[in-house]
Short mmCIF file of C-alpha atoms in Angstrom, two decimals:
data_model
loop_
_atom_site.label_atom_id
_atom_site.label_comp_id
_atom_site.label_asym_id
_atom_site.label_seq_id
_atom_site.Cartn_x
_atom_site.Cartn_y
_atom_site.Cartn_z
CA UNK A 34 21.01 0.15 25.46
CA UNK A 35 19.19 2.35 23.76
CA UNK A 36 17.52 5.29 25.86
CA UNK A 37 14.71 6.50 23.40
CA UNK A 38 12.15 4.09 24.65
CA UNK A 39 12.34 5.26 28.54
CA UNK A 40 12.07 9.14 27.16
CA UNK A 41 9.23 8.40 25.50
CA UNK A 42 7.52 6.59 28.53
CA UNK A 43 8.11 8.96 30.61
CA UNK A 44 7.12 12.08 28.09
CA UNK A 45 3.49 9.78 27.50
CA UNK A 46 3.23 8.77 30.95
CA UNK A 47 0.97 12.27 31.60
CA UNK A 48 -0.39 12.73 28.19
CA UNK A 49 -3.86 13.57 27.59
CA UNK A 50 -5.23 11.57 24.22
CA UNK A 51 -3.86 13.94 22.20
CA UNK A 52 -0.04 14.58 20.69
CA UNK A 53 1.77 17.04 21.91
CA UNK A 54 4.54 18.98 19.41
CA UNK A 55 6.94 18.02 22.24
CA UNK A 56 5.91 14.13 21.59
CA UNK A 57 6.30 14.62 18.42
CA UNK A 58 9.53 15.75 18.31
CA UNK A 59 10.29 12.90 20.80
CA UNK A 60 9.29 10.35 18.27
CA UNK A 61 12.05 11.59 15.69
CA UNK A 62 14.97 12.64 17.96
CA UNK A 63 16.56 13.88 14.25
CA UNK A 64 15.31 16.67 14.08
CA UNK A 65 15.90 18.43 17.06
CA UNK A 66 17.11 22.38 17.15
CA UNK A 67 14.41 24.26 15.84
CA UNK A 68 12.68 22.00 13.17
CA UNK A 69 8.89 22.40 13.18
CA UNK A 70 7.28 19.47 12.03
CA UNK A 71 4.37 19.80 9.83
CA UNK A 72 0.74 21.35 10.80
CA UNK A 73 -1.41 18.37 11.12
CA UNK A 74 -4.66 17.67 13.60
CA UNK A 75 -4.73 14.76 16.22
CA UNK A 76 -7.48 16.35 18.62
CA UNK A 77 -10.10 13.98 19.21
CA UNK A 78 -12.85 16.23 17.19
CA UNK A 79 -11.05 15.70 13.50
CA UNK A 80 -8.10 13.07 12.67
CA UNK A 81 -7.33 14.23 8.93
CA UNK A 82 -8.56 17.30 6.65
CA UNK A 83 -10.86 15.72 5.08
CA UNK A 84 -14.13 15.53 7.47
CA UNK A 85 -15.78 11.84 5.97
CA UNK A 86 -18.72 9.47 6.32
CA UNK A 87 -21.43 11.76 8.16
CA UNK A 88 -24.54 9.57 9.26
CA UNK A 89 -28.18 9.99 10.28
CA UNK A 90 -28.25 9.79 13.97
CA UNK A 91 -29.10 6.24 14.90
CA UNK A 92 -31.41 5.14 17.96
CA UNK A 93 -29.00 3.75 21.13
CA UNK A 94 -28.94 -0.22 21.89
CA UNK A 95 -29.13 0.60 25.33
CA UNK A 96 -31.57 2.02 27.79
CA UNK A 97 -29.04 3.22 30.78
CA UNK A 98 -27.48 5.91 28.59
CA UNK A 99 -24.16 3.86 29.41
CA UNK A 100 -23.39 2.90 25.49
CA UNK A 101 -25.19 4.57 22.43
CA UNK A 102 -24.48 1.30 20.18
CA UNK A 103 -22.39 -1.28 19.27
CA UNK A 104 -20.62 -2.07 16.13
CA UNK A 105 -18.54 -4.56 14.59
CA UNK A 106 -16.63 -2.94 11.77
CA UNK A 107 -14.25 -4.72 8.78
CA UNK A 108 -13.15 -3.87 5.48
CA UNK A 109 -12.89 -5.40 2.19
CA UNK A 110 -12.83 -5.59 -1.55
CA UNK A 111 -14.21 -7.52 -4.54
CA UNK A 112 -11.86 -10.37 -4.52
CA UNK A 113 -12.28 -10.73 -1.02
CA UNK A 114 -16.29 -11.24 -1.18
CA UNK A 115 -16.59 -14.91 -0.25
CA UNK A 116 -14.40 -14.44 2.90
CA UNK A 117 -16.62 -11.73 3.53
CA UNK A 118 -19.47 -13.33 3.03
CA UNK A 119 -17.88 -16.21 5.62
CA UNK A 120 -17.40 -13.57 8.11
CA UNK A 121 -21.07 -11.53 7.83
CA UNK A 122 -22.55 -15.10 7.74
CA UNK A 123 -20.55 -16.28 10.96
CA UNK A 124 -21.29 -13.05 13.00
CA UNK A 125 -25.20 -13.10 12.46
CA UNK A 126 -26.43 -17.08 12.34
CA UNK A 127 -23.51 -18.52 14.68
CA UNK A 128 -22.26 -15.53 16.77
CA UNK A 129 -26.10 -14.02 16.68
CA UNK A 130 -24.45 -10.54 16.49
CA UNK A 131 -27.40 -8.35 16.62
CA UNK A 132 -25.49 -5.07 16.53
CA UNK A 133 -24.88 -2.78 13.57
CA UNK A 134 -21.77 -3.75 11.16
CA UNK A 135 -19.83 -1.44 8.40
CA UNK A 136 -17.62 -2.88 5.82
CA UNK A 137 -14.88 -0.47 4.47
CA UNK A 138 -14.93 -0.34 0.56
CA UNK A 139 -11.63 -0.77 -0.63
CA UNK A 140 -12.82 -1.89 -4.00
CA UNK A 141 -16.08 -3.53 -3.78
CA UNK A 142 -18.49 -4.05 -7.11
CA UNK A 143 -21.67 -1.89 -7.18
CA UNK A 144 -23.82 -5.22 -7.14
CA UNK A 145 -22.13 -6.11 -3.70
CA UNK A 146 -22.31 -2.87 -2.00
CA UNK A 147 -25.99 -2.95 -2.79
CA UNK A 148 -26.29 -6.61 -1.10
CA UNK A 149 -24.44 -4.85 2.11
CA UNK A 150 -27.09 -2.71 2.27
CA UNK A 151 -30.32 -4.69 1.45
CA UNK A 152 -28.71 -7.26 4.57
CA UNK A 153 -28.78 -4.00 6.62
CA UNK A 154 -24.71 -3.17 6.64
CA UNK A 155 -23.41 0.03 6.58
CA UNK A 156 -20.92 0.69 3.59
CA UNK A 157 -18.10 3.07 4.61
CA UNK A 158 -16.14 5.28 1.85
CA UNK A 159 -12.18 5.03 2.93
CA UNK A 160 -9.79 7.76 2.91
CA UNK A 161 -7.32 5.87 0.69
CA UNK A 162 -4.55 7.92 1.68
CA UNK A 163 -2.21 5.24 2.76
CA UNK A 164 -2.01 1.24 2.45
CA UNK A 165 -5.47 -0.53 3.46
CA UNK A 166 -3.99 -1.83 6.80
CA UNK A 167 -3.32 1.59 7.90
CA UNK A 168 -6.04 3.68 6.24
CA UNK A 169 -8.97 1.68 7.51
CA UNK A 170 -8.02 2.74 10.92
CA UNK A 171 -7.74 6.63 10.15
CA UNK A 172 -11.20 6.00 7.99
CA UNK A 173 -12.83 3.96 11.32
CA UNK A 174 -11.65 6.91 13.50
CA UNK A 175 -12.63 9.67 12.15
CA UNK A 176 -16.41 7.66 10.82
CA UNK A 177 -16.92 7.58 14.88
CA UNK A 178 -15.46 10.45 15.90
CA UNK A 179 -18.97 12.00 16.89
CA UNK A 180 -20.26 9.07 18.50
CA UNK A 181 -18.45 9.20 21.98
CA UNK A 182 -20.25 6.69 23.61
CA UNK A 183 -20.61 3.76 20.98
CA UNK A 184 -17.95 0.74 20.83
CA UNK A 185 -16.42 0.14 18.19
CA UNK A 186 -14.48 -3.96 17.33
CA UNK A 187 -12.75 -4.03 14.32
CA UNK A 188 -12.06 -7.49 13.10
CA UNK A 189 -10.20 -8.75 9.61
CA UNK A 190 -12.34 -10.27 7.20
CA UNK A 191 -10.46 -13.15 7.17
CA UNK A 192 -11.65 -14.00 10.59
CA UNK A 193 -14.83 -15.94 10.84
CA UNK A 194 -16.99 -16.76 14.35
CA UNK A 195 -17.41 -19.43 16.02
CA UNK A 196 -19.54 -18.56 19.18
CA UNK A 197 -20.95 -15.01 20.62
CA UNK A 198 -18.71 -12.36 21.05
CA UNK A 199 -21.08 -10.47 23.39
CA UNK A 200 -18.36 -10.20 26.24
CA UNK A 201 -16.27 -7.88 24.62
CA UNK A 202 -19.17 -5.02 24.64
CA UNK A 203 -19.68 -5.51 28.22
CA UNK A 204 -15.34 -5.90 28.72
CA UNK A 205 -15.13 -3.39 32.14
CA UNK A 206 -11.96 -2.01 30.39
CA UNK A 207 -13.75 -1.32 27.25
CA UNK A 208 -16.39 0.30 28.98
CA UNK A 209 -13.78 3.01 30.66
CA UNK A 210 -12.36 4.29 27.33
CA UNK A 211 -9.54 1.55 27.28
CA UNK A 212 -8.50 0.17 23.64
CA UNK A 213 -8.17 -3.62 23.97
CA UNK A 214 -6.38 -6.20 21.33
CA UNK A 215 -5.29 -10.16 21.99
CA UNK A 216 -1.36 -11.28 21.67
CA UNK A 217 0.07 -12.61 18.06
CA UNK A 218 1.11 -15.78 17.90
CA UNK A 219 4.69 -14.33 17.75
CA UNK A 220 6.79 -11.09 16.94
CA UNK A 221 6.70 -10.97 12.97
CA UNK A 222 9.73 -9.38 11.12
CA UNK A 223 7.22 -6.30 9.74
CA UNK A 224 8.12 -3.80 13.04
CA UNK A 225 11.56 -3.64 11.39
CA UNK A 226 10.43 -3.49 7.71
CA UNK A 227 7.94 -0.85 8.48
CA UNK A 228 9.90 0.97 10.91
CA UNK A 229 13.42 3.09 9.84
CA UNK A 230 16.46 1.41 10.67
CA UNK A 231 17.90 4.75 12.54
CA UNK A 232 14.74 3.78 15.30
CA UNK A 233 15.09 -0.35 15.19
CA UNK A 234 16.47 -0.01 18.88
CA UNK A 235 13.67 1.63 19.79
CA UNK A 236 11.39 -0.76 18.37
CA UNK A 237 13.41 -4.00 19.75
CA UNK A 238 13.04 -2.20 23.48
CA UNK A 239 9.44 -1.12 22.94
CA UNK A 240 8.51 -4.90 21.88
CA UNK A 241 10.59 -6.65 24.18
CA UNK A 242 8.56 -4.55 27.28
CA UNK A 243 5.04 -5.51 25.40
CA UNK A 244 6.60 -9.08 25.64
CA UNK A 245 7.29 -8.81 29.28
CA UNK A 246 3.83 -7.26 30.13
CA UNK A 247 2.23 -9.63 28.11
CA UNK A 248 3.94 -12.50 26.97
CA UNK A 249 4.05 -11.66 22.75
CA UNK A 250 3.46 -9.02 21.23
CA UNK A 251 0.16 -7.90 20.07
CA UNK A 252 -2.20 -8.33 17.07
CA UNK A 253 -3.80 -5.62 15.33
CA UNK A 254 -6.65 -7.70 12.99
CA UNK A 255 -8.49 -7.19 15.86
CA UNK A 256 -9.04 -4.12 18.23
CA UNK A 257 -11.63 -2.90 20.16
CA UNK A 258 -12.65 0.13 22.01
CA UNK A 259 -14.85 3.14 22.47
CA UNK A 260 -14.31 5.65 19.88
CA UNK A 261 -12.40 7.89 22.32
CA UNK A 262 -9.46 5.24 22.30
CA UNK A 263 -10.22 4.56 18.80
CA UNK A 264 -8.81 8.44 18.21
CA UNK A 265 -6.13 7.99 20.67
CA UNK A 266 -5.26 5.31 18.43
CA UNK A 267 -5.04 6.48 15.48
CA UNK A 268 -3.00 10.01 16.49
CA UNK A 269 -0.62 8.16 17.82
CA UNK A 270 -0.37 5.94 14.37
CA UNK A 271 -0.89 8.96 12.24
CA UNK A 272 2.16 10.87 15.08
CA UNK A 273 4.58 7.95 14.01
CA UNK A 274 4.02 7.92 10.04
CA UNK A 275 4.09 11.66 9.91
CA UNK A 276 7.45 12.21 11.84
CA UNK A 277 9.19 9.43 9.60
CA UNK A 278 9.34 6.84 12.69
CA UNK A 279 7.02 4.34 10.77
CA UNK A 280 6.78 3.94 6.97
CA UNK A 281 3.35 3.77 5.13
CA UNK A 282 3.94 -0.08 4.52
CA UNK A 283 2.25 -3.42 6.18
CA UNK A 284 3.14 -3.74 9.83
CA UNK A 285 2.70 -0.13 10.86
CA UNK A 286 -0.88 -0.37 12.29
CA UNK A 287 0.83 -3.10 14.62
CA UNK A 288 3.65 -1.10 15.68
CA UNK A 289 1.22 1.38 16.73
CA UNK A 290 -0.64 -0.89 18.51
CA UNK A 291 2.44 -2.40 20.49
CA UNK A 292 3.12 1.35 20.90
CA UNK A 293 0.19 2.39 22.68
CA UNK A 294 0.08 -0.57 24.96
CA UNK A 295 3.94 0.50 26.09
CA UNK A 296 3.26 4.19 26.14
CA UNK A 297 -0.59 4.11 27.73
CA UNK A 298 -0.67 1.00 29.46
CA UNK A 299 -3.22 2.14 31.85
CA UNK A 300 -5.72 2.72 28.93
CA UNK A 301 -4.83 -0.65 27.17
CA UNK A 302 -6.50 -3.86 28.04
CA UNK A 303 -5.70 -7.32 26.84
CA UNK A 304 -8.61 -9.59 25.61
CA UNK A 305 -7.63 -13.41 25.46
CA UNK A 306 -6.90 -14.84 22.07
CA UNK A 307 -10.77 -16.09 22.30
CA UNK A 308 -11.41 -13.37 20.05
CA UNK A 309 -8.68 -13.28 17.54
CA UNK A 310 -7.07 -16.77 16.97
CA UNK A 311 -4.96 -17.35 14.05
CA UNK A 312 -5.09 -21.47 13.49
CA UNK A 313 -1.39 -21.29 14.66
CA UNK A 314 -1.96 -20.87 18.67
CA UNK A 315 -2.89 -24.73 17.45
CA UNK A 316 -6.28 -24.59 17.26
CA UNK A 317 -8.51 -27.78 16.94
CA UNK A 318 -11.73 -28.63 16.60
CA UNK A 319 -14.48 -30.48 18.92
CA UNK A 320 -17.91 -30.85 17.06
CA UNK A 321 -18.43 -26.99 16.55
CA UNK A 322 -16.42 -25.86 19.27
CA UNK A 323 -12.93 -24.41 18.58
CA UNK A 324 -9.74 -24.27 21.52
CA UNK A 325 -6.29 -22.95 21.14
CA UNK A 326 -3.61 -25.74 22.21
CA UNK A 327 0.04 -24.70 21.38
CA UNK A 328 1.44 -21.81 23.70
CA UNK A 329 4.89 -22.27 22.98
CA UNK A 330 5.39 -18.58 22.07
CA UNK A 331 3.79 -17.43 24.86
CA UNK A 332 6.16 -15.82 27.35
CA UNK A 333 3.34 -16.03 30.24
CA UNK A 334 1.22 -19.08 29.45
CA UNK A 335 1.71 -21.93 32.31
CA UNK A 336 0.34 -25.59 31.88
CA UNK A 337 -1.79 -24.83 34.42
CA UNK A 338 -3.81 -22.33 32.18
CA UNK A 339 -4.97 -25.16 29.85
CA UNK A 340 -6.28 -24.53 26.34
CA UNK A 341 -8.02 -21.48 25.54
CA UNK A 342 -11.91 -21.37 23.87
CA UNK A 343 -11.80 -19.93 20.57
CA UNK A 344 -14.32 -17.81 19.24
CA UNK A 345 -13.09 -15.95 16.51
CA UNK A 346 -10.89 -17.95 14.03
CA UNK A 347 -8.44 -15.89 12.25
CA UNK A 348 -7.63 -17.34 9.14
CA UNK A 349 -4.64 -15.09 8.09
CA UNK A 350 -2.72 -15.67 4.59
CA UNK A 351 -0.09 -18.15 6.23
CA UNK A 352 -2.78 -20.76 6.61
CA UNK A 353 -5.99 -19.41 4.56
CA UNK A 354 -5.92 -22.23 1.35
CA UNK A 355 -4.83 -24.85 3.78
CA UNK A 356 -7.36 -27.11 3.67
CA UNK A 357 -5.28 -30.07 6.47
CA UNK A 358 -6.89 -27.79 9.72
CA UNK A 359 -10.51 -28.31 9.14
CA UNK A 360 -10.91 -24.70 10.16
CA UNK A 361 -13.14 -23.37 7.17
CA UNK A 362 -16.45 -22.08 7.81
CA UNK A 363 -18.03 -23.76 5.09
CA UNK A 364 -16.99 -27.07 6.37
CA UNK A 365 -18.65 -26.53 9.62
CA UNK A 366 -21.73 -24.89 8.87
CA UNK A 367 -22.16 -26.06 5.08
CA UNK A 368 -26.08 -24.53 5.40
CA UNK A 369 -25.29 -21.48 6.54
CA UNK A 370 -22.84 -20.66 3.78
CA UNK A 371 -24.61 -21.96 0.71
CA UNK A 372 -28.14 -19.61 2.16
CA UNK A 373 -25.70 -16.57 2.44
CA UNK A 374 -23.65 -17.34 -0.75
CA UNK A 375 -26.97 -17.49 -2.29
CA UNK A 376 -27.86 -14.36 -0.52
CA UNK A 377 -24.66 -12.62 -1.56
CA UNK A 378 -24.61 -13.99 -4.85
CA UNK A 379 -21.08 -15.79 -4.71
CA UNK A 380 -19.67 -16.91 -7.60
#
């Protein structure tokens, strides 16, 4: 059996949130001997060589000093504008989320940015140093790096909300600094496509451990944590990329998330698919309530557990244009969508 993954687990077991030189070398054993990795910044104070997103102080939402604020973050371009409208409409008017919202701008039109501003939504300029699914998380970690007590929850923009998500912000694990996510429907093939072949045995070993622990791999379209947890995750993602373990390709974000859970089990919290449910979990509608019903790919789900309530429906690319599932936001809440389409001038 490949022994690289056990070595990595031992090395990272007593580590801080920063990525050490020794850990970097372990991620890339090709460069044994006198090789020195490029100088990069992975400390909690800064990620990357460009300080981004300075913003004015905000008033705390809590009065007990525990949490400075809550944020829901997503990313979008102009092509996704109708989908982003569903995201925001459902977040505000169905989930009744009253905290702060930010959209990382990967090509919005000026009029769209203005509409977001009028709705009290922060527009964030991205780093644009990697593909979107990777770059978004570096941008997020850097943007919030100075607000150590904020809880920041990222959702893909093709998610819409069928009920409150307030429990996320009160989750004890997240409040104590853990990174949190939900499991995926299955192990996707992008884990090997986004990593170099020589590291595939390590990837497979790591994912096997994650599946044993959680029942399935982890889905990167929803991640939650304090800004410290986000900094740690982004540091690991950056190390995987800079050391040549992962490629700048689709899936590297999910690979880093699964590695994080495997290397730092004490700093990861598994949340239910309630908060990130692709329809392939057998999501069904009952009035305006939704439930996941199909769990044959979840190694830990037992029939006695029953179906799982769904509050965030993730219309991934595999099902986004299917009209036979009854899961389109506008079919469930046509009046809300019509109002927000008018407000956001959706064409």
